[in-house]
Short mmCIF file of C-alpha atoms in Angstrom, two decimals:
data_model
loop_
_atom_site.label_atom_id
_atom_site.label_comp_id
_atom_site.label_asym_id
_atom_site.label_seq_id
_atom_site.Cartn_x
_atom_site.Cartn_y
_atom_site.Cartn_z
CA MET A 1 28.30 37.42 -3.70
CA ASP A 2 28.99 33.68 -3.78
CA LYS A 3 28.08 32.47 -7.28
CA LEU A 4 28.04 28.82 -6.24
CA THR A 5 24.65 27.15 -6.01
CA VAL A 6 23.55 25.60 -2.72
CA ARG A 7 24.02 22.18 -4.35
CA GLU A 8 27.60 23.01 -5.32
CA ARG A 9 28.35 24.13 -1.75
CA VAL A 10 26.99 20.79 -0.48
CA TRP A 11 29.26 19.06 -2.97
CA GLN A 12 32.23 20.97 -1.47
CA THR A 13 31.15 20.02 2.03
CA GLU A 14 30.89 16.36 1.00
CA ASP A 15 34.44 16.51 -0.45
CA LYS A 16 35.72 17.74 2.92
CA VAL A 17 33.62 15.60 5.27
CA LEU A 18 32.83 12.30 3.59
CA ALA A 19 35.17 9.37 3.51
CA PRO A 20 36.79 8.74 0.11
CA TYR A 21 34.86 5.47 -0.21
CA ALA A 22 31.53 7.13 0.54
CA THR A 23 29.06 7.78 -2.29
CA HIS A 24 29.42 11.46 -3.28
CA ALA A 25 26.33 13.02 -4.81
CA GLN A 26 28.45 14.85 -7.38
CA PHE A 27 29.54 11.53 -8.86
CA THR A 28 26.17 9.77 -9.00
CA ARG A 29 25.66 7.18 -11.66
CA GLY A 30 22.67 9.22 -12.72
CA ARG A 31 19.03 8.48 -13.46
CA MET A 32 17.29 6.37 -16.09
CA ARG A 33 16.02 9.64 -17.60
CA GLU A 34 18.42 12.54 -17.53
CA GLU A 35 17.24 15.63 -15.66
CA LYS A 36 18.52 19.12 -15.08
CA LEU A 37 20.24 19.38 -11.72
CA CYS A 38 18.51 21.33 -8.93
CA ASP A 39 20.34 24.41 -7.66
CA PHE A 40 19.30 23.80 -4.05
CA ARG A 41 19.39 20.04 -3.56
CA THR A 42 21.73 17.21 -4.43
CA VAL A 43 20.35 14.26 -6.40
CA PHE A 44 20.01 12.18 -3.22
CA GLN A 45 18.21 14.96 -1.39
CA ARG A 46 15.78 15.21 -4.30
CA ASP A 47 15.22 11.45 -4.21
CA ARG A 48 14.43 11.60 -0.48
CA ASP A 49 11.87 14.38 -1.07
CA ARG A 50 10.25 12.55 -3.99
CA ILE A 51 9.78 9.46 -1.85
CA ILE A 52 8.34 11.36 1.11
CA TYR A 53 5.78 13.10 -1.08
CA SER A 54 4.76 9.95 -2.99
CA ASN A 55 1.36 8.37 -2.55
CA SER A 56 2.97 4.98 -1.75
CA PHE A 57 4.83 6.48 1.18
CA LYS A 58 1.67 8.01 2.58
CA ARG A 59 -0.08 4.64 2.51
CA LEU A 60 2.55 3.01 4.70
CA LYS A 61 0.87 4.37 7.82
CA ASN A 62 -2.07 1.99 7.29
CA LYS A 63 -0.10 -1.12 6.40
CA THR A 64 0.65 -3.96 8.83
CA GLN A 65 4.16 -4.45 10.18
CA VAL A 66 3.43 -7.58 12.31
CA PHE A 67 0.10 -7.17 14.08
CA PHE A 68 -2.96 -6.96 11.84
CA ALA A 69 -5.35 -4.05 12.68
CA PRO A 70 -4.07 -3.83 16.29
CA GLU A 71 -6.05 -2.34 19.09
CA GLY A 72 -3.94 0.54 20.34
CA ASP A 73 -2.08 3.58 19.03
CA HIS A 74 1.49 2.52 19.80
CA TYR A 75 1.98 -0.59 17.67
CA ILE A 76 4.51 -0.37 14.84
CA THR A 77 3.11 0.16 11.36
CA ARG A 78 5.00 -0.06 8.08
CA MET A 79 5.39 3.75 8.33
CA THR A 80 6.86 3.83 11.80
CA HIS A 81 9.14 0.91 10.92
CA THR A 82 10.41 2.91 7.90
CA LEU A 83 11.10 5.92 10.08
CA ASP A 84 12.98 3.70 12.54
CA VAL A 85 15.13 2.34 9.69
CA SER A 86 15.78 5.88 8.42
CA GLN A 87 16.91 7.08 11.83
CA ILE A 88 19.29 4.19 12.41
CA SER A 89 20.64 4.53 8.87
CA ARG A 90 21.29 8.20 9.25
CA SER A 91 23.06 7.67 12.60
CA LEU A 92 25.32 5.06 11.09
CA ALA A 93 26.03 7.03 7.90
CA ARG A 94 26.90 10.17 9.85
CA SER A 95 29.20 8.41 12.29
CA LEU A 96 31.00 6.50 9.49
CA ARG A 97 31.40 9.59 7.31
CA LEU A 98 29.15 8.12 4.61
CA ASN A 99 26.44 9.90 2.64
CA GLU A 100 23.55 10.46 5.07
CA ASP A 101 21.21 11.76 2.34
CA LEU A 102 21.65 8.61 0.28
CA ALA A 103 21.17 6.31 3.28
CA GLU A 104 18.01 8.22 4.25
CA ALA A 105 16.52 8.06 0.75
CA ILE A 106 17.08 4.29 0.52
CA ALA A 107 15.63 3.74 3.96
CA LEU A 108 12.53 5.75 3.25
CA GLY A 109 11.89 3.89 0.02
CA HIS A 110 12.84 0.36 0.98
CA ASP A 111 9.34 -0.88 1.83
CA LEU A 112 7.14 1.09 -0.57
CA GLY A 113 6.14 -2.15 -2.33
CA HIS A 114 4.96 -4.01 0.73
CA THR A 115 1.53 -5.59 0.54
CA PRO A 116 -1.41 -5.22 2.96
CA PHE A 117 -1.20 -7.60 5.97
CA GLY A 118 2.59 -7.56 6.07
CA HIS A 119 4.61 -10.59 4.97
CA VAL A 120 1.47 -12.72 4.90
CA GLY A 121 0.21 -10.66 1.99
CA GLU A 122 3.58 -10.94 0.27
CA ARG A 123 3.59 -14.72 0.55
CA VAL A 124 0.04 -15.03 -0.79
CA LEU A 125 0.76 -12.89 -3.85
CA ASN A 126 4.02 -14.73 -4.41
CA LYS A 127 2.05 -17.99 -4.47
CA LEU A 128 -0.75 -16.63 -6.77
CA SER A 129 1.44 -14.88 -9.28
CA SER A 130 3.01 -17.00 -12.00
CA THR A 131 6.09 -14.75 -11.91
CA GLY A 132 6.31 -14.56 -8.13
CA PHE A 133 6.15 -11.53 -5.91
CA MET A 134 8.82 -10.04 -3.61
CA HIS A 135 8.30 -6.79 -1.79
CA ASN A 136 11.81 -5.45 -2.56
CA GLU A 137 11.24 -5.94 -6.28
CA GLN A 138 7.84 -4.36 -5.99
CA SER A 139 9.32 -1.38 -4.10
CA LEU A 140 11.62 -0.80 -7.09
CA ARG A 141 8.65 -1.13 -9.43
CA VAL A 142 6.75 1.46 -7.43
CA VAL A 143 9.48 4.07 -7.80
CA ASP A 144 10.26 3.12 -11.41
CA VAL A 145 6.76 2.70 -12.88
CA LEU A 146 3.72 3.07 -10.61
CA GLU A 147 4.21 6.48 -9.06
CA LYS A 148 3.33 9.70 -10.84
CA GLY A 149 0.73 8.21 -13.16
CA GLY A 150 3.12 5.63 -14.66
CA ARG A 151 6.12 7.93 -14.98
CA GLY A 152 7.72 6.76 -11.74
CA LEU A 153 9.97 8.87 -9.54
CA ASN A 154 13.04 8.55 -11.76
CA LEU A 155 15.36 8.03 -8.80
CA THR A 156 19.13 7.73 -8.96
CA MET A 157 20.75 4.40 -9.65
CA GLU A 158 22.27 4.36 -6.14
CA VAL A 159 18.88 4.71 -4.41
CA ARG A 160 17.24 2.18 -6.76
CA ASP A 161 19.99 -0.33 -6.02
CA GLY A 162 19.69 0.15 -2.27
CA ILE A 163 15.91 -0.37 -2.38
CA LEU A 164 16.22 -3.55 -4.45
CA GLU A 165 19.05 -5.06 -2.44
CA HIS A 166 17.98 -4.12 1.09
CA LYS A 167 17.04 -7.67 2.17
CA SER A 168 19.54 -9.63 4.19
CA SER A 169 20.23 -11.78 1.10
CA GLY A 170 20.87 -8.71 -1.06
CA LYS A 171 24.19 -7.29 -2.19
CA PRO A 172 23.98 -3.46 -2.24
CA GLN A 173 26.61 -1.77 -4.38
CA THR A 174 27.06 1.17 -1.98
CA LEU A 175 28.09 1.21 1.65
CA GLU A 176 25.04 3.35 2.32
CA GLY A 177 22.87 0.56 0.94
CA LYS A 178 24.61 -1.94 3.20
CA ILE A 179 23.89 0.31 6.16
CA VAL A 180 20.17 0.30 5.37
CA SER A 181 20.12 -3.47 5.08
CA TRP A 182 21.52 -3.77 8.64
CA ALA A 183 19.34 -0.95 9.95
CA ASP A 184 16.24 -2.72 8.65
CA ARG A 185 17.08 -5.86 10.67
CA ILE A 186 18.09 -3.95 13.79
CA ALA A 187 14.82 -1.94 13.68
CA TYR A 188 12.26 -4.62 13.01
CA ILE A 189 13.67 -7.22 15.43
CA ASN A 190 13.76 -4.82 18.35
CA HIS A 191 10.53 -2.97 17.83
CA ASP A 192 8.68 -6.19 16.98
CA ILE A 193 9.80 -7.43 20.42
CA GLU A 194 8.18 -4.33 21.96
CA ASP A 195 4.96 -5.01 20.08
CA ALA A 196 4.92 -8.68 21.09
CA ILE A 197 5.36 -7.72 24.72
CA ARG A 198 2.65 -5.10 24.40
CA ALA A 199 0.33 -7.72 22.90
CA GLY A 200 1.02 -10.18 25.72
CA ILE A 201 2.66 -12.72 23.39
CA LEU A 202 6.06 -12.34 25.04
CA LYS A 203 7.53 -11.25 28.33
CA ASN A 204 10.92 -9.58 28.48
CA GLU A 205 12.28 -12.51 30.46
CA ASP A 206 11.33 -14.86 27.60
CA LEU A 207 14.10 -13.50 25.37
CA PRO A 208 17.02 -15.91 24.88
CA ALA A 209 19.95 -15.44 27.25
CA PHE A 210 22.83 -15.10 24.77
CA PRO A 211 21.38 -12.22 22.68
CA VAL A 212 20.32 -10.42 25.86
CA SER A 213 23.81 -10.84 27.42
CA VAL A 214 25.44 -9.42 24.26
CA LEU A 215 22.98 -6.80 23.10
CA GLY A 216 21.15 -5.66 26.24
CA LYS A 217 17.94 -6.18 28.16
CA VAL A 218 15.87 -3.37 26.65
CA THR A 219 15.29 -1.99 23.15
CA LYS A 220 17.38 1.15 23.44
CA GLU A 221 20.35 -0.87 24.76
CA ARG A 222 20.10 -3.43 21.94
CA ILE A 223 19.89 -0.79 19.21
CA HIS A 224 22.75 1.20 20.72
CA THR A 225 24.93 -1.91 21.02
CA ALA A 226 24.34 -2.84 17.34
CA ILE A 227 25.03 0.68 16.07
CA ALA A 228 28.15 1.06 18.22
CA ASP A 229 29.44 -2.33 17.16
CA ILE A 230 29.04 -1.55 13.45
CA TYR A 231 30.79 1.79 14.03
CA GLU A 232 33.68 0.16 15.92
CA HIS A 233 34.27 -2.47 13.25
CA SER A 234 33.62 -0.32 10.15
CA TYR A 235 35.07 3.12 10.80
CA GLY A 236 37.90 3.93 8.45
CA LYS A 237 37.16 0.91 6.26
CA PRO A 238 35.43 0.61 2.89
CA ALA A 239 33.11 -1.96 4.41
CA ILE A 240 30.18 -2.36 6.82
CA GLU A 241 31.13 -4.96 9.38
CA MET A 242 29.94 -6.28 12.74
CA SER A 243 31.66 -8.37 15.39
CA ALA A 244 30.99 -12.11 15.34
CA ASP A 245 29.23 -12.11 18.75
CA VAL A 246 26.86 -9.22 17.93
CA GLU A 247 26.00 -10.68 14.51
CA LYS A 248 25.38 -14.06 16.09
CA ALA A 249 23.17 -12.46 18.76
CA ILE A 250 21.07 -10.62 16.17
CA LYS A 251 20.65 -13.79 14.12
CA GLU A 252 19.60 -15.77 17.21
CA LEU A 253 17.15 -13.07 18.24
CA ARG A 254 15.68 -13.03 14.74
CA ALA A 255 15.30 -16.86 14.80
CA PHE A 256 13.63 -16.63 18.20
CA MET A 257 11.16 -14.00 16.88
CA PHE A 258 10.21 -16.22 13.93
CA GLU A 259 9.58 -19.15 16.27
CA ARG A 260 7.72 -17.33 18.98
CA VAL A 261 6.11 -14.35 17.29
CA TYR A 262 6.14 -14.11 13.50
CA ASN A 263 4.95 -17.64 12.76
CA LEU A 264 2.42 -17.61 15.57
CA THR A 265 1.06 -14.17 14.67
CA ASN A 266 0.92 -15.05 10.97
CA LYS A 267 -1.12 -18.17 11.75
CA VAL A 268 -3.68 -16.01 13.50
CA ILE A 269 -4.19 -13.68 10.52
CA LEU A 270 -3.17 -16.01 7.71
CA GLU A 271 -6.54 -17.56 7.00
CA ARG A 272 -8.47 -14.27 6.81
CA ALA A 273 -5.75 -12.36 4.99
CA GLU A 274 -5.07 -15.21 2.57
CA ARG A 275 -8.77 -15.59 1.78
CA MET A 276 -9.24 -11.88 1.17
CA ILE A 277 -6.21 -11.54 -1.08
CA THR A 278 -6.91 -14.78 -2.94
CA GLU A 279 -10.51 -13.75 -3.61
CA LEU A 280 -9.54 -10.25 -4.65
CA PHE A 281 -6.88 -11.62 -6.96
CA ALA A 282 -9.31 -14.01 -8.66
CA TYR A 283 -12.02 -11.36 -8.93
CA PHE A 284 -9.87 -8.70 -10.60
CA MET A 285 -8.21 -11.26 -12.88
CA ALA A 286 -11.74 -12.06 -14.16
CA HIS A 287 -13.07 -8.47 -14.02
CA THR A 288 -10.35 -6.18 -15.31
CA GLU A 289 -12.98 -3.58 -16.09
CA LYS A 290 -13.28 -3.06 -12.32
CA LEU A 291 -9.62 -2.05 -11.96
CA PRO A 292 -9.14 1.67 -11.14
CA ALA A 293 -7.99 3.72 -14.12
CA PRO A 294 -4.27 3.95 -13.14
CA TYR A 295 -4.04 0.15 -13.01
CA ALA A 296 -6.24 -0.45 -16.04
CA ALA A 297 -3.73 1.70 -17.93
CA LEU A 298 -1.06 -0.92 -17.20
CA LEU A 299 -2.89 -3.78 -18.85
CA ASP A 300 -1.67 -3.40 -22.42
CA GLU A 301 2.01 -3.03 -21.52
CA TRP A 302 2.29 -5.26 -18.46
CA GLY A 303 -0.55 -7.75 -18.69
CA VAL A 304 -3.47 -8.62 -16.43
CA GLU A 305 -1.61 -10.45 -13.70
CA ARG A 306 0.99 -7.72 -13.24
CA ALA A 307 -1.69 -4.98 -13.08
CA VAL A 308 -3.74 -6.94 -10.56
CA CYS A 309 -0.66 -7.52 -8.35
CA ASP A 310 0.22 -3.85 -8.56
CA TYR A 311 -3.30 -2.90 -7.45
CA ILE A 312 -3.58 -5.35 -4.58
CA SER A 313 -0.07 -4.81 -3.24
CA GLY A 314 -0.64 -1.07 -3.16
CA MET A 315 -3.72 -1.43 -0.94
CA THR A 316 -3.62 -0.56 2.75
CA ASP A 317 -5.06 -3.07 5.21
CA ARG A 318 -8.22 -1.03 5.66
CA TYR A 319 -8.72 -0.45 1.94
CA ALA A 320 -8.28 -4.16 1.16
CA ILE A 321 -10.91 -5.03 3.71
CA THR A 322 -13.26 -2.38 2.34
CA VAL A 323 -12.82 -3.57 -1.26
CA PHE A 324 -13.38 -7.17 -0.22
CA GLU A 325 -16.54 -6.31 1.69
CA ASN A 326 -17.94 -4.20 -1.16
CA ILE A 327 -17.46 -7.07 -3.61
CA PHE A 328 -18.28 -10.17 -1.51
CA ILE A 329 -20.36 -9.09 1.49
CA PRO A 330 -24.08 -8.50 0.79
CA THR A 331 -25.19 -5.05 1.85
CA THR A 332 -27.94 -4.68 4.44
CA PHE A 333 -31.38 -3.56 3.37
CA SER A 334 -34.50 -2.38 5.17
CA MET A 335 -37.26 -4.88 5.96
CA SER A 336 -39.79 -2.10 6.59
CA GLY A 337 -41.51 -2.68 3.24
CA LEU A 338 -42.19 -6.31 4.14
CA GLU A 339 -43.87 -5.57 7.45
CA GLN A 340 -47.47 -6.78 7.73
#
């Protein structure tokens, strides 16, 4: 009988299949707290599973991507966006002979720290907090501190780095992290276009000519073009690269979306979302006794402002509205006792 563990057999497979510049699970930089290795899963597979079963991941299904509380079942949420990024990341990692498990884990965890009401919520908390607020930094805080009753998920250094550095301005240390950074942009630009068309804000013919000529007329064509281009320019290299025309087209399409969709949509929800978050922030800063127990437990070590930001950023859209209404909206009462 084979005495090797399942994990060790996966290690052997990685040695045979993965490129030499890929991140091999056997040679992970480790975790902040040392743990005994699992016989059945590599460290990156365990990280993926820990993220999927986390409370923060479950809440993504009720957090805004672009459209706040949309009418309809087919709009992209933070959860479906995350799954899109995961799928694109896995496709790229597999085709480039990189570590698919690592790319998947980073992708699934990259937006765990996002606020309610999408980037509007992020900007409001960034303005209110004296130390600032960025969703990628909060995502790392979620997996390091907030999950599991303050113990965090104790993820590997490679996954933590990919989560923190996934923004376009970031500098991931692994090729798998660089894949997720590109997959994030490819996913949100294209599916946000679909949502904007569904909402009647855009028509397909409104899209700028150059990006359409390079990438394609419909979502599946544009995603395929981007993936194929990265593959063509990165295979066999210790780098994740894209052709100049495709990168230019993606950047132009992103700029177009900010001008025609993101800024317009944000204006529609900004006033209500900003008021809710601002009032909630002020209320809990002044009434720390009202913080739920897991966040009250953070006060001594992290301070009031940090605990309040943790609580508010972890809210779903619906929960933030409910909390706001319970605090600031008078409840109805019966007038029957006043009848003459």
